Coordinates of N, CA and C and ligand atoms in Angstrom, one line a residue:
M1 N 7.1 -12.1 -29.9 CA 7.5 -12.4 -28.5 C 6.4 -12.0 -27.5
K2 N 6.0 -12.8 -26.7 CA 5.0 -12.4 -25.7 C 5.7 -12.2 -24.4
P3 N 5.3 -10.9 -23.8 CA 5.9 -10.8 -22.4 C 5.4 -11.7 -21.4
R4 N 6.2 -12.0 -20.6 CA 5.8 -13.1 -19.5 C 5.0 -12.2 -18.5
K5 N 3.9 -12.8 -18.2 CA 2.8 -12.3 -17.3 C 3.5 -12.1 -15.9
I6 N 3.4 -10.8 -15.4 CA 3.9 -10.4 -14.2 C 2.7 -10.1 -13.4
P7 N 2.5 -10.7 -12.1 CA 1.3 -10.3 -11.3 C 1.3 -8.8 -10.9
Q8 N 0.1 -8.3 -11.2 CA 0.1 -6.8 -10.9 C -1.1 -6.5 -9.8
R9 N -0.8 -5.5 -9.3 CA -1.7 -5.0 -8.2 C -2.1 -3.5 -8.4
K10 N -3.4 -3.2 -7.9 CA -3.7 -2.0 -8.1 C -3.5 -1.1 -6.8
C11 N -2.9 0.1 -6.8 CA -2.7 0.9 -5.7 C -4.2 1.4 -5.2
I12 N -4.3 1.3 -3.8 CA -5.6 1.7 -3.3 C -5.7 3.2 -3.1
V13 N -4.7 4.0 -3.5 CA -4.7 5.4 -3.3 C -4.8 6.0 -4.8
C14 N -4.0 5.8 -5.6 CA -3.8 6.4 -6.9 C -4.5 5.6 -8.1
Q15 N -4.8 4.2 -7.7 CA -5.4 3.4 -8.7 C -4.5 3.0 -9.8
H16 N -3.2 3.3 -9.7 CA -2.3 2.8 -10.8 C -2.2 1.4 -10.6
T17 N -1.8 0.6 -11.7 CA -1.6 -0.8 -11.5 C 0.0 -1.0 -11.7
L18 N 0.6 -1.5 -10.8 CA 2.0 -1.8 -10.9 C 2.3 -3.2 -10.5
T19 N 3.4 -3.7 -10.8 CA 3.8 -5.0 -10.3 C 4.1 -5.2 -8.9
K20 N 3.8 -6.2 -8.2 CA 3.8 -6.3 -6.8 C 5.1 -6.1 -6.2
K21 N 6.1 -6.2 -6.8 CA 7.5 -5.9 -6.3 C 7.5 -4.4 -6.2
E22 N 6.9 -3.6 -6.9 CA 6.9 -2.2 -6.9 C 5.9 -1.7 -5.8
M23 N 5.2 -2.5 -5.1 CA 4.1 -1.9 -4.2 C 4.5 -2.4 -2.8
V24 N 3.9 -1.6 -1.8 CA 4.0 -2.1 -0.4 C 2.6 -2.9 -0.2
R25 N 2.7 -4.1 0.5 CA 1.6 -4.8 0.9 C 1.3 -4.5 2.4
V26 N 0.0 -4.0 2.6 CA -0.3 -3.9 4.0 C -1.5 -5.1 4.3
V27 N -1.4 -5.7 5.4 CA -2.2 -6.9 5.6 C -2.9 -6.8 6.9
R28 N -4.1 -7.3 6.8 CA -4.9 -7.6 8.2 C -4.7 -8.9 8.6
T29 N -4.0 -9.1 9.6 CA -3.6 -10.5 10.1 C -4.9 -11.3 10.6
P30 N -4.9 -12.7 10.7 CA -6.0 -13.1 11.3 C -6.4 -12.8 12.7
E31 N -5.5 -12.2 13.3 CA -5.6 -11.7 14.5 C -6.2 -10.3 14.8
G32 N -6.4 -9.7 13.6 CA -7.1 -8.5 13.4 C -6.1 -7.2 13.5
A33 N -4.8 -7.5 13.5 CA -3.9 -6.4 13.5 C -3.6 -5.9 12.0
V34 N -3.3 -4.8 11.8 CA -3.0 -4.3 10.4 C -1.5 -3.8 10.3
E35 N -0.7 -4.5 9.5 CA 0.8 -4.2 9.5 C 1.3 -4.1 8.1
V36 N 2.5 -3.5 7.9 CA 3.2 -3.6 6.6 C 3.8 -4.8 6.4
D37 N 3.5 -5.6 5.3 CA 3.9 -6.8 5.0 C 5.2 -6.7 4.2
V38 N 6.4 -6.7 4.6 CA 7.6 -6.5 3.8 C 7.7 -7.8 2.9
T39 N 7.5 -8.9 3.4 CA 7.7 -10.1 2.6 C 6.7 -10.5 1.6
G40 N 5.5 -9.8 1.8 CA 4.4 -10.1 0.9 C 3.9 -11.5 1.0
K41 N 4.2 -12.1 2.0 CA 3.7 -13.4 2.2 C 2.9 -13.8 3.5
K42 N 2.6 -12.7 4.2 CA 1.8 -12.9 5.3 C 0.3 -13.3 5.0
N43 N -0.3 -14.1 5.9 CA -1.6 -14.5 5.8 C -2.5 -13.3 6.0
G44 N -3.7 -13.4 5.5 CA -4.6 -12.4 5.7 C -5.0 -11.5 4.5
R45 N -6.0 -10.6 4.8 CA -6.5 -9.8 3.6 C -5.4 -8.8 3.5
G46 N -5.0 -8.6 2.3 CA -4.1 -7.7 1.8 C -4.6 -6.4 1.1
A47 N -3.8 -5.2 1.1 CA -4.2 -4.3 0.4 C -2.7 -3.7 -0.1
Y48 N -2.6 -3.1 -1.4 CA -1.4 -2.8 -1.9 C -1.3 -1.1 -2.2
L49 N -0.3 -0.6 -2.0 CA 0.0 0.8 -2.4 C 1.2 1.0 -2.8
C50 N 1.4 2.1 -3.6 CA 2.8 2.6 -4.2 C 3.6 2.9 -2.9
G51 N 4.9 2.6 -3.0 CA 5.8 2.8 -1.8 C 6.2 4.3 -1.6
K52 N 5.2 5.2 -1.6 CA 5.5 6.5 -1.4 C 4.9 7.2 -0.1
M53 N 5.6 7.8 0.7 CA 5.0 8.4 2.0 C 3.7 9.4 1.6
E54 N 3.8 10.0 0.4 CA 2.8 10.8 0.1 C 1.3 9.9 -0.1
G55 N 1.6 8.8 -0.7 CA 0.5 7.9 -0.9 C 0.0 7.3 0.4
F56 N 0.9 7.1 1.3 CA 0.4 6.6 2.6 C -0.5 7.7 3.2
L57 N 0.0 8.9 3.3 CA -0.6 10.0 4.0 C -1.9 10.2 3.5
Q58 N -2.1 10.0 2.2 CA -3.3 10.1 1.4 C -4.3 9.0 1.9
A59 N -3.8 7.8 2.0 CA -4.5 6.7 2.3 C -5.0 6.9 3.9
K60 N -4.2 7.5 4.6 CA -4.6 7.8 6.0 C -5.6 8.8 6.0
K61 N -5.6 9.9 5.2 CA -6.5 10.9 5.3 C -7.8 10.4 4.8
T62 N -7.9 9.5 3.7 CA -9.2 9.2 3.1 C -9.6 7.8 3.7
K63 N -8.8 7.2 4.8 CA -9.1 5.9 5.4 C -9.3 4.9 4.3
A64 N -8.3 4.8 3.5 CA -8.4 3.9 2.3 C -8.0 2.5 2.9
F65 N -7.3 2.4 3.9 CA -7.0 1.0 4.6 C -8.3 0.6 5.1
D66 N -8.9 1.5 5.8 CA -10.2 0.9 6.4 C -11.1 0.1 5.5
R67 N -11.2 0.8 4.4 CA -12.1 0.4 3.3 C -11.6 -0.9 2.6
A68 N -10.2 -0.9 2.2 CA -9.7 -1.8 1.4 C -9.6 -3.1 2.4
L69 N -9.3 -3.0 3.7 CA -9.2 -4.1 4.5 C -10.3 -4.5 5.4
K70 N -11.5 -3.7 5.2 CA -12.6 -4.0 5.9 C -12.4 -4.1 7.6
V71 N -11.8 -2.9 7.9 CA -11.5 -2.9 9.2 C -11.4 -1.6 9.7
S72 N -11.5 -1.4 11.2 CA -11.8 0.1 11.7 C -10.4 0.3 12.3
M73 N -9.6 1.1 11.7 CA -8.2 1.5 12.3 C -8.3 2.7 13.2
T74 N -7.6 2.5 14.3 CA -7.3 3.6 15.2 C -6.3 4.4 14.8
P75 N -6.2 5.7 15.2 CA -5.1 6.7 15.0 C -3.7 6.0 15.3
E76 N -3.9 5.1 16.4 CA -2.7 4.4 16.9 C -2.1 3.4 15.8
D77 N -3.0 2.7 15.2 CA -2.7 1.8 14.2 C -2.0 2.5 12.9
Y78 N -2.7 3.6 12.6 CA -2.1 4.5 11.5 C -0.6 5.0 11.8
E79 N -0.5 5.3 13.0 CA 0.6 5.9 13.5 C 1.8 4.8 13.4
R80 N 1.6 3.5 13.8 CA 2.4 2.4 13.8 C 2.7 2.1 12.3
L81 N 1.8 2.0 11.6 CA 1.9 1.8 10.0 C 2.8 2.8 9.4
E82 N 2.6 4.1 9.9 CA 3.4 5.1 9.3 C 4.8 4.9 9.5
Q83 N 5.1 4.6 10.9 CA 6.6 4.3 11.1 C 7.2 3.2 10.4
D84 N 6.4 2.1 10.2 CA 6.9 1.1 9.4 C 7.2 1.6 7.9
F85 N 6.1 2.1 7.4 CA 6.2 2.6 6.1 C 7.3 3.5 5.8
N86 N 7.6 4.4 6.7 CA 8.6 5.4 6.8 C 10.1 4.7 6.6
A87 N 10.0 3.4 7.3 CA 11.5 2.8 7.3 C 11.6 2.1 6.1
I88 N 10.5 1.7 5.3 CA 10.8 1.0 4.0 C 10.7 1.8 2.7
Q89 N 10.3 3.0 2.9 CA 9.9 3.8 1.5 C 11.0 4.0 0.7
A90 N 12.2 4.3 1.2 CA 13.4 4.6 0.4 C 13.6 3.5 -0.7
R91 N 13.0 2.4 -0.5 CA 13.3 1.4 -1.5 C 12.3 1.6 -2.7
Y92 N 11.5 2.3 -2.7 CA 10.4 2.6 -3.5 C 10.5 4.1 -4.1
A93 N 11.7 4.7 -4.1 CA 11.7 6.1 -4.5 C 11.3 6.7 -5.8
T94 N 11.3 5.5 -6.7 CA 10.9 5.9 -8.2 C 9.4 6.0 -8.4
I95 N 8.5 5.8 -7.6 CA 7.2 5.7 -7.8 C 6.6 6.9 -7.2
N96 N 5.7 7.6 -7.9 CA 5.0 8.8 -7.6 C 3.6 8.7 -7.1
C97 N 3.4 8.0 -6.1 CA 2.0 7.9 -5.7 C 1.6 9.1 -5.1
G98 N 0.3 9.5 -5.3 CA -0.2 10.7 -4.7 C -0.2 11.8 -5.7
R99 N 0.6 11.7 -6.7 CA 0.9 12.7 -7.7 C 0.3 12.5 -8.9
N100 N 0.0 13.5 -9.7 CA -0.5 13.2 -11.2 C -1.7 12.4 -11.2
T101 N -2.5 12.5 -10.2 CA -3.8 11.7 -10.3 C -4.9 12.5 -10.6
A102 N -4.8 13.8 -10.3 CA -6.0 14.7 -10.5 C -6.4 14.9 -12.1
H103 N -5.3 15.0 -12.8 CA -5.7 15.2 -14.1 C -5.5 14.2 -15.1
E104 N -5.4 12.9 -14.5 CA -5.3 11.7 -15.3 C -6.5 10.8 -15.5
S105 N -7.6 11.0 -14.7 CA -8.7 10.2 -14.8 C -9.8 10.8 -15.8
Ligands
LIG1 ZN1 -0.3 4.8 -5.8

């Protein structure tokens, strides 16, 4: 029995590969705004990360979004994203992004 192929994405923070469903998509819209994409269907360049606030904070600290989305984000952009992220992170409570990464690679 072959498992069905499920689309997977790599977390820009911890580099773990998870299914799209387990990850939060952040998208740079054609207008140049960066936002959390809850539907996963918005147009634009996307980056994925585990749905953990810890992971988000690490991305903020290391400017992982700037690199992944090839954009220069202002502190206000991060502030807004953080609020959006905070609102949805409860859905992803089982994932431990930002943890257990130091001794795994
Ligand atoms: Zn992660």
